[in-house]
Short mmCIF file of C-alpha atoms and ligand atoms in Angstrom, two decimals:
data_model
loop_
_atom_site.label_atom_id
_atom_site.label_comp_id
_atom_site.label_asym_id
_atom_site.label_seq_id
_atom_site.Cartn_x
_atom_site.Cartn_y
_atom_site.Cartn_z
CA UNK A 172 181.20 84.51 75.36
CA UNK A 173 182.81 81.20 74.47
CA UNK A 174 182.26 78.63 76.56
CA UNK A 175 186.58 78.00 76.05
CA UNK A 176 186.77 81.34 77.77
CA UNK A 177 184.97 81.06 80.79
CA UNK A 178 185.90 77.11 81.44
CA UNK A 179 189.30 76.79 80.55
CA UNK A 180 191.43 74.71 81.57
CA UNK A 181 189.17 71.60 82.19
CA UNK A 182 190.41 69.00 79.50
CA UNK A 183 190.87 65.96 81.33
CA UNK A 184 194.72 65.54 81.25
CA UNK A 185 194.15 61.72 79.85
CA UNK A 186 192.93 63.63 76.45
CA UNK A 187 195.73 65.94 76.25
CA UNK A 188 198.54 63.30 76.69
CA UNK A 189 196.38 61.11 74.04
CA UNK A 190 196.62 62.99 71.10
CA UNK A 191 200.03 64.87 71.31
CA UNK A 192 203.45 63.48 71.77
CA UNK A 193 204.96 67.43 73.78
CA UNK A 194 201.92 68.63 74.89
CA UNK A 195 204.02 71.48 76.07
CA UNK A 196 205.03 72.75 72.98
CA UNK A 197 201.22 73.33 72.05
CA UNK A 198 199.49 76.52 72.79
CA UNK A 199 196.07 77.15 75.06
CA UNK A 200 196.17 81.17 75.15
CA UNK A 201 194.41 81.67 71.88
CA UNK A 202 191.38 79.55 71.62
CA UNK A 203 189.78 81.46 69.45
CA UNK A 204 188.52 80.20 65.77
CA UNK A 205 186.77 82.02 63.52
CA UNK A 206 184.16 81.35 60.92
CA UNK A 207 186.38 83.10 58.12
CA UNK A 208 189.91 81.42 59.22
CA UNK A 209 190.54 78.24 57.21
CA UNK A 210 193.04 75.94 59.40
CA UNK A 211 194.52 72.31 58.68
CA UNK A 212 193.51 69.91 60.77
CA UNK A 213 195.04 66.28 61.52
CA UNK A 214 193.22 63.56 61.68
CA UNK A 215 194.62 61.93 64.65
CA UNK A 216 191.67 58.86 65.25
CA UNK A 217 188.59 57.05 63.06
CA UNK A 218 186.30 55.30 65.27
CA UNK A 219 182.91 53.47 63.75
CA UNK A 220 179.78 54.26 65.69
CA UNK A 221 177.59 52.21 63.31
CA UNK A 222 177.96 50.57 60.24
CA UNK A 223 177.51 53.87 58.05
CA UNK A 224 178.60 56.44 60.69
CA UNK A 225 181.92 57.20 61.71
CA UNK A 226 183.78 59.82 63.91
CA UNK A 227 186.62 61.85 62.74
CA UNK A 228 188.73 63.34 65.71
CA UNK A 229 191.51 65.47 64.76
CA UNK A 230 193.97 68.29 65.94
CA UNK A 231 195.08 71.59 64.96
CA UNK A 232 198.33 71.66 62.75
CA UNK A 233 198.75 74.63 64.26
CA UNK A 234 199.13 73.46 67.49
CA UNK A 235 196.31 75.49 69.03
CA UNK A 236 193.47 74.38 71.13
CA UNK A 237 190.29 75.15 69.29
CA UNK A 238 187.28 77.35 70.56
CA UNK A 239 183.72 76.50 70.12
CA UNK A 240 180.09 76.57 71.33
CA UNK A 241 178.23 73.33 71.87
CA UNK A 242 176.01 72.66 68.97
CA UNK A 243 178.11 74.92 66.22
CA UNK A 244 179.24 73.76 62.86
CA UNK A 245 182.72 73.41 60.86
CA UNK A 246 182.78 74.01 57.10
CA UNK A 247 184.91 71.43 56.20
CA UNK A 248 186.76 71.81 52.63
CA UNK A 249 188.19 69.41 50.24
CA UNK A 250 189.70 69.03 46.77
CA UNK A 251 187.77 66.42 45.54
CA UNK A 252 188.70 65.11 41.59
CA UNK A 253 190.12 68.65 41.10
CA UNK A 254 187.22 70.39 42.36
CA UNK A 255 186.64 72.56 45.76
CA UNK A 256 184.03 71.07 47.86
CA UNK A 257 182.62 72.27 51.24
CA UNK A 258 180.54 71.39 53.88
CA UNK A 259 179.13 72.13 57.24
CA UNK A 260 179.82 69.25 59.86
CA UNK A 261 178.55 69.79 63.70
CA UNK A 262 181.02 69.56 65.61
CA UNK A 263 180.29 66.66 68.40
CA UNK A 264 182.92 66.63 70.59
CA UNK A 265 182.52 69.11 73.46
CA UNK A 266 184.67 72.59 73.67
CA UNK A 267 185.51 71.37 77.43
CA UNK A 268 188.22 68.87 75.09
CA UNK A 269 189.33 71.75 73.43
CA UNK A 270 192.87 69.81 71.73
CA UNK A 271 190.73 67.72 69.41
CA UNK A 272 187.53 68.41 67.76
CA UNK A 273 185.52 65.79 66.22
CA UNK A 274 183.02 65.36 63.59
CA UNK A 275 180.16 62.31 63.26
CA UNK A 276 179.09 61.72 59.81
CA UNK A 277 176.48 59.26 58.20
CA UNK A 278 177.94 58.06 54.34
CA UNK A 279 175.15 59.35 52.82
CA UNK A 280 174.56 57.19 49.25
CA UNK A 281 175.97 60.14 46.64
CA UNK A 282 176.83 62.29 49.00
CA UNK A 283 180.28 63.50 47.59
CA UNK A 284 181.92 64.14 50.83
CA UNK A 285 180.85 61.76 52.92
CA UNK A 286 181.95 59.35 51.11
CA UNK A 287 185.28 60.57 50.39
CA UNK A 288 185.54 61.20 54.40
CA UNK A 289 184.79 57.70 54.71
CA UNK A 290 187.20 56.61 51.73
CA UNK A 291 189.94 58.84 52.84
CA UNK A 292 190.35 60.14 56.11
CA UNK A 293 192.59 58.24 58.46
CA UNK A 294 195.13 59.42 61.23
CA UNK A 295 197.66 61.55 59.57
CA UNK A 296 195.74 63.07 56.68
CA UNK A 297 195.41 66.89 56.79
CA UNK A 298 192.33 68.75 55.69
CA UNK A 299 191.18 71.88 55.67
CA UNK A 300 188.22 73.53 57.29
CA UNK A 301 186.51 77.28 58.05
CA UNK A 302 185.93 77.63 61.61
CA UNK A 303 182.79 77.29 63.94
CA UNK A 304 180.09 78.84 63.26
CA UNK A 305 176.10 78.77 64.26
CA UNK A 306 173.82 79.80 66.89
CA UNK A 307 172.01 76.95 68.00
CA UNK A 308 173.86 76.63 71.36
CA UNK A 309 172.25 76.23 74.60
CA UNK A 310 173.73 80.05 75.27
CA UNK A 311 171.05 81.22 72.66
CA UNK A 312 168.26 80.17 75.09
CA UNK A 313 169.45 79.23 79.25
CA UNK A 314 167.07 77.23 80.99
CA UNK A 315 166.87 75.07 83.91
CA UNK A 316 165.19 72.11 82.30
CA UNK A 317 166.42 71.10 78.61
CA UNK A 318 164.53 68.49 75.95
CA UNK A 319 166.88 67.52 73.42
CA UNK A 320 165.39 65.53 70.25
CA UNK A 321 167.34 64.23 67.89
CA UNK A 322 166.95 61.56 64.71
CA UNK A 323 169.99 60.01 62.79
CA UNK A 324 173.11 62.54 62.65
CA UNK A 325 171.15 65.06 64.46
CA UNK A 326 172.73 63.54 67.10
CA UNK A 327 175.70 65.86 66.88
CA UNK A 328 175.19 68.95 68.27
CA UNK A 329 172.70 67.53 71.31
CA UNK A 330 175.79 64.94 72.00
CA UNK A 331 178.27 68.12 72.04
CA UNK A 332 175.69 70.29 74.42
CA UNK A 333 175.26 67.02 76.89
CA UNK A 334 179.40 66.19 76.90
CA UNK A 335 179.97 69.37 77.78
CA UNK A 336 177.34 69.56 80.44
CA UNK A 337 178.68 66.46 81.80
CA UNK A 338 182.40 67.73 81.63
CA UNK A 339 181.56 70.94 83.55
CA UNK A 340 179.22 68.93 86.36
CA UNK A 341 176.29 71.22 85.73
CA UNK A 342 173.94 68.89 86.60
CA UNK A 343 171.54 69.93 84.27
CA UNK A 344 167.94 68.58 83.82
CA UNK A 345 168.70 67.02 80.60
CA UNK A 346 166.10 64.49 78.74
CA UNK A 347 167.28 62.99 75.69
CA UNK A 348 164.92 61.49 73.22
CA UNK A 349 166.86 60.16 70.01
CA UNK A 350 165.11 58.41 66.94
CA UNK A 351 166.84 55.75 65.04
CA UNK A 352 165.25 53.47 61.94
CA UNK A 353 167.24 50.30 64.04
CA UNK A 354 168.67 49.68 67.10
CA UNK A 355 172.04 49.26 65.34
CA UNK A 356 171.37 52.72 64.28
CA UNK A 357 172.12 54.27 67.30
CA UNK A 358 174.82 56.84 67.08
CA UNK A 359 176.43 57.32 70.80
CA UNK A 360 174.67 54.29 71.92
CA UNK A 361 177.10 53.18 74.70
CA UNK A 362 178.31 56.65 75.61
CA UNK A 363 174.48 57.73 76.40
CA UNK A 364 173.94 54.96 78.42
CA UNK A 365 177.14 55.37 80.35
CA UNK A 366 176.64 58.74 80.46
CA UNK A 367 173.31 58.66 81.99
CA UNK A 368 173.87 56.23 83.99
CA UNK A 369 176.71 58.73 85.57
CA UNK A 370 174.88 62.19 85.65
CA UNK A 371 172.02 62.54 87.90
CA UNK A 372 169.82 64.66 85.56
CA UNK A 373 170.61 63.35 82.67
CA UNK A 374 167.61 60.74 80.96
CA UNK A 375 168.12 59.39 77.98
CA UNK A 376 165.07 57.36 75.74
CA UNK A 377 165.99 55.69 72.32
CA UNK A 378 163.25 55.49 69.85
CA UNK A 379 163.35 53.01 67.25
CA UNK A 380 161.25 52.47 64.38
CA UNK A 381 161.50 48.97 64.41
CA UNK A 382 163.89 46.16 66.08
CA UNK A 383 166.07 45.29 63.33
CA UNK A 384 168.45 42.10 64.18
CA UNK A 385 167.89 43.27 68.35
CA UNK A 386 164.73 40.79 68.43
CA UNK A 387 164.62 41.79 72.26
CA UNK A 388 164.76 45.76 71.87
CA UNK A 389 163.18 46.67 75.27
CA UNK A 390 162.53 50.37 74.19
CA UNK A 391 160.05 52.02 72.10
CA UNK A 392 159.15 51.58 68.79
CA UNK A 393 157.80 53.67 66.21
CA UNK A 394 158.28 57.29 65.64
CA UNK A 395 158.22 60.18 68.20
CA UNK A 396 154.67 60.93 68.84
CA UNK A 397 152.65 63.08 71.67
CA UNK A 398 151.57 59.89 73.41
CA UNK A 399 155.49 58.78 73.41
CA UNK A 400 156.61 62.18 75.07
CA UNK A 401 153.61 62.22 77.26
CA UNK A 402 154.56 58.70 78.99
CA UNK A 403 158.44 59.45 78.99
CA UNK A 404 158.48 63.05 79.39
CA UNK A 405 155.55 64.10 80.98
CA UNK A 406 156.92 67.78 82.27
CA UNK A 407 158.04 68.35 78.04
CA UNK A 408 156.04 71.57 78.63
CA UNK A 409 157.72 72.89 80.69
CA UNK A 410 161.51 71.96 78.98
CA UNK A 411 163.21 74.42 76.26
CA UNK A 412 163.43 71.90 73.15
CA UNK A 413 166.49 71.59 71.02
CA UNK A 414 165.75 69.55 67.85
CA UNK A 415 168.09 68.53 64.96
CA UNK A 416 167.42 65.88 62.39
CA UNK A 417 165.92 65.42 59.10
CA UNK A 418 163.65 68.14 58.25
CA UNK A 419 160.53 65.93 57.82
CA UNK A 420 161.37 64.85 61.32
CA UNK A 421 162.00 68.90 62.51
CA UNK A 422 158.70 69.47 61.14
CA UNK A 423 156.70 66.40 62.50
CA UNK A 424 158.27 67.13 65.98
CA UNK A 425 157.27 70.93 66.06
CA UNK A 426 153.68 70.03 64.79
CA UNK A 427 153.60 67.31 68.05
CA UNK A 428 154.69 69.89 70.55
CA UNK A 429 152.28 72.22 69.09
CA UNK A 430 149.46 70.09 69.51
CA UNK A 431 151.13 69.32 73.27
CA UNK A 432 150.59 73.09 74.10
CA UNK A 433 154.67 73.38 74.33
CA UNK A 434 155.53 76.90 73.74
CA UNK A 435 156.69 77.65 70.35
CA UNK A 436 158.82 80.53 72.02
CA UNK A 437 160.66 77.80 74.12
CA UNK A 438 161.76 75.58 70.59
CA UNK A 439 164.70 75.99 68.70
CA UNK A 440 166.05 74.10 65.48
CA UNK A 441 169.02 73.47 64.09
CA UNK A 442 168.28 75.89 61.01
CA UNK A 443 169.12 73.05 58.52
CA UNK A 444 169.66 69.45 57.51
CA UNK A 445 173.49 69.62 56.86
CA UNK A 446 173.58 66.43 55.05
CA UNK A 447 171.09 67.11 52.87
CA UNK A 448 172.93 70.11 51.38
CA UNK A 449 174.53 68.52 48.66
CA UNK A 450 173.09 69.91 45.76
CA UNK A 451 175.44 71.71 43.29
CA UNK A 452 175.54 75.51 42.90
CA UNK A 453 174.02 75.29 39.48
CA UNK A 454 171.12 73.56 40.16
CA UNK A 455 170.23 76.42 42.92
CA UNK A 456 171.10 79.12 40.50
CA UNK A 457 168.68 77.10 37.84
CA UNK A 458 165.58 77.56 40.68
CA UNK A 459 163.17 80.31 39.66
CA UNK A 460 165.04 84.13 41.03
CA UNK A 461 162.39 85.94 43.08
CA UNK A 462 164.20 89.28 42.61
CA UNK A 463 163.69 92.33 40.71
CA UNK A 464 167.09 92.22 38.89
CA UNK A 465 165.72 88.50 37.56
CA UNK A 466 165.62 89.94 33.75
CA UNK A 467 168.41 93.20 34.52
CA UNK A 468 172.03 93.64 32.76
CA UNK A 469 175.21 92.15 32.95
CA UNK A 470 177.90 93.68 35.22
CA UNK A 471 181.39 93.01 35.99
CA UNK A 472 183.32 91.47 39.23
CA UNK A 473 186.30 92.20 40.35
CA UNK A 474 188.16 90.04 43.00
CA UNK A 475 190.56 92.47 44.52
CA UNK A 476 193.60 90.01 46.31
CA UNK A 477 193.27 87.30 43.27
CA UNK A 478 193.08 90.08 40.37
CA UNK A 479 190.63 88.02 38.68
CA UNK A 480 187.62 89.53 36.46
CA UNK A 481 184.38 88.39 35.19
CA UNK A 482 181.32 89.32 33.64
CA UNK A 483 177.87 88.24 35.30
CA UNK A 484 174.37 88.58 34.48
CA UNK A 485 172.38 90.19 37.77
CA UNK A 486 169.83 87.04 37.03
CA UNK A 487 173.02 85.10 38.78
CA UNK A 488 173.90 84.71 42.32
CA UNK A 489 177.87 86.25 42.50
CA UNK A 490 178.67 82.55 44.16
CA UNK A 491 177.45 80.40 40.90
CA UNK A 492 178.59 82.99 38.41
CA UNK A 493 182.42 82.93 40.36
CA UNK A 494 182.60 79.28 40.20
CA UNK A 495 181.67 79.84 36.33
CA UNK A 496 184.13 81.90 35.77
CA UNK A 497 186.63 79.58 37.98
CA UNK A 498 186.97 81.61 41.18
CA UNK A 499 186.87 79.46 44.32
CA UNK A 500 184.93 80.89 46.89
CA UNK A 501 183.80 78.95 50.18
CA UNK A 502 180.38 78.09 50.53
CA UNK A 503 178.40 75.31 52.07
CA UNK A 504 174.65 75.49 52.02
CA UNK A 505 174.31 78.06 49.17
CA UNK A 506 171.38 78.83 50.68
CA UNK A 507 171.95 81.51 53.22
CA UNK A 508 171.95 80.00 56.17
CA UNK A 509 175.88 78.76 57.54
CA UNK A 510 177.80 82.55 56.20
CA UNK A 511 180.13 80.31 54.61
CA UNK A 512 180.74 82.91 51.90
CA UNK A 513 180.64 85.66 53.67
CA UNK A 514 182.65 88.69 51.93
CA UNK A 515 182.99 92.31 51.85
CA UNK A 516 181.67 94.08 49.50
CA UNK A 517 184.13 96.66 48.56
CA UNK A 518 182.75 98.83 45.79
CA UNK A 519 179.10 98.25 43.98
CA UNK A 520 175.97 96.90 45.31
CA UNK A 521 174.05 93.54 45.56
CA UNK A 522 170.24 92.63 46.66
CA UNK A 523 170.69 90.19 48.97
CA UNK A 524 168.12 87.27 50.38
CA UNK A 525 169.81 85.42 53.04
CA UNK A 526 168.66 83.04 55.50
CA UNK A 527 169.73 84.39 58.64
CA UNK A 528 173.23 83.71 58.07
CA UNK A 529 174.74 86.87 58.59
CA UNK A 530 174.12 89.76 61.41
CA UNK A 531 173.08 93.20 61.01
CA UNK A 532 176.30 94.58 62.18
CA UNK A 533 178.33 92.35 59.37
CA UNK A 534 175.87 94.00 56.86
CA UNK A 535 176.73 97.57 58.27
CA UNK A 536 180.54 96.55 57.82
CA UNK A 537 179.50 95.56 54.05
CA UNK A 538 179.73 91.96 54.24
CA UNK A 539 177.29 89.89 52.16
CA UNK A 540 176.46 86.45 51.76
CA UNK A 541 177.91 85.77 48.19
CA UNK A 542 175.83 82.77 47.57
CA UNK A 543 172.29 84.57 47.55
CA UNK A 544 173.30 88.01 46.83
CA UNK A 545 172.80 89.34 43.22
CA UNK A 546 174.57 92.24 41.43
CA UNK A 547 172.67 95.26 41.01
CA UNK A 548 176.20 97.74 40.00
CA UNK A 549 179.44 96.47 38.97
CA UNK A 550 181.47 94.95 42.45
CA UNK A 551 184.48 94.81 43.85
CA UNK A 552 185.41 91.96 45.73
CA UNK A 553 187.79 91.55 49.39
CA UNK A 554 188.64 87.78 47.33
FE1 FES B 65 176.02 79.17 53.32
FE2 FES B 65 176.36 81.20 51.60
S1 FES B 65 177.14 79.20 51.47
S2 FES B 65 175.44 81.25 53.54
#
């Protein structure tokens, strides 16, 4: 169930009068978003939270609150120099402020849309986005007493699971261990301190791996380590971890709670590094195909609402050889994982490899994640 649906109502009224001039003439009925419905969104605020990470809050053109789980993702989408780029964003803000969503994001040196966010977006500009998807919410996995570990943008989801914990007064047994390479690093900085400093349960630890210009950091230093989480979280065993950073820090962290005797059962990861999906389609497509149609025939695609046709060798994912032949299709992490480009399949077959990013009952409807699905027939396309 979405968390929208069972608390609604509780947007503090402050937020509401904020962002819209009639907040009467907007609508809270239909809250619901989904992953396949593309909506334009209005930037309606840019704040900094460091020097290379900013906030984006915006609103619905549509005039509709929005409906999400703590912790899921946007696919944001964007004509950049003529050509359609997406991306997955966590959403930060908390579905308990359900008239604005916001997303955090790091300008990430060549990161295409990062940068352009950073270049571009400021209140009034419209974009476009696919809406939330993801299952790394606290729903996937109640528990009493939550460890949330974060490093750099990682932040994002955690800070969207503990706003809306905070919003709803649920009092939960929250520790909050966040890794930064500075002090001036810190994403949410003020806000967790406040925020702690509020909630009873709620303890947050900032780990830096070194001081940067705050000579007289008072916190610890280095990276997160057993020894760390034994002196500020003694009870970790005993807390269901949620984790989201880089994936050299996802992997040192589950090798430290490993060797803590935490309970693999009780860990869950955000399934990717969003940022770090930048790489075009063509360099995926390039990667050695594990499949047996690797050195099979050419077939034909047929995108049944566009009328558009092309010819595609079954060596090819169906997403590369469609942007070949100049067919837009979303996609994010072209690997699987977000169901960006989710379509049904309406005549032919594919062999598909995904990630986890689609469920069994959207396979048994004859959807298929275009971006790692090959052709083993000639298709027809619901694009
Ligand atoms: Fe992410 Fe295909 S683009 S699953």
């Amino acid at each position: 169930m979405n968390v929208n649906e069972k608390f609604c109502g509780a947007e503090p009224a402050s937020m509401v009068a904020d962002c819209f001039t009639d907040p009467s003439t907007w609508e809270r009925a239909d809250a619901q978003w989904g992953s396949h419905e593309r909506k334009a969104l209005v930037c309606r605020r840019v704040r900094n939270e460091t020097h290379d990470v900013r906030t984006f809050v915006f609103s619905s053109e549509d005039k509709r609150a929005f409906g999400h789980e703590p912790g899921q993702f946007i696919t944001v989408s964007v004509d950049i120099n003529g050509e359609a780029v997406s991306r997955c964003y966590t959403i930060s803000s908390p579905p308990t402020r359900p008239y604005t969503l916001s997303i955090t994001v790091k300008r990430t040196p060549g990161g295409i849309m990062s940068n352009w966010l950073h270049d571009n977006m400021k209140p009034g500009v419209v974009l476009h986005a696919f809406g939330p998807a993801g299952i790394f919410t606290p729903a996937s996995a109640p528990a009493g007493k939550l460890l949330y570990l974060s490093a750099g943008s990682g932040v994002t989801p955690l800070m969207s699971m503990t706003r809306a914990a905070f919003d709803l007064g649920l009092n939960r047994d929250i520790v909050f261990v966040h890794s930064a390479r500075t002090p001036d690093d810190i994403i949410f900085r003020d806000e967790l301190t406040k925020l702690s400093a509020e909630a009873d349960n709620l303890k947050v630890i900032h780990v830096c791996e070194g001081v940067g210009t705050e000579a007289d950091w008072r916190g610890p230093t280095g990276r997160l380590s057993l020894e760390l989480l034994e002196k500020h979280v003694p009870d970790f065993r005993g807390r269901e971890v949620f984790t989201c950073g880089p994936a050299g820090y996802m992997n040192a962290v589950k090798e430290v709670l490993l060797r803590g005797g935490h309970d693999p059962a009780r860990y869950h990861q955000e399934s990717f590094n969003f940022a770090e999906t930048v790489e075009p389609v063509a360099e995926i497509d390039a990667a050695p195909q594990n499949t047996e149609q690797s050195t099979g025939g050419t077939y034909t695609v047929r995108l049944a609402k566009s009328g558009k046709t092309f010819t595609m060798s079954s060596s090819e994912t169906v997403l590369a050889a469609a942007r070949k032949a100049g067919a837009a299709l979303p996609s994010s992490c072209a690997q699987g994982i977000c169901g960006t480009c989710k379509t049904a399949v309406l005549e032919g077959t594919v062999d598909m490899k995904h990630n986890g990013g689609i469920r069994q009952r959207e396979i048994d409807k004859g959807f298929r994640l275009m971006c790692c699905s090959r052709p083993t027939s000639d298709l027809v396309l619901d694009l």
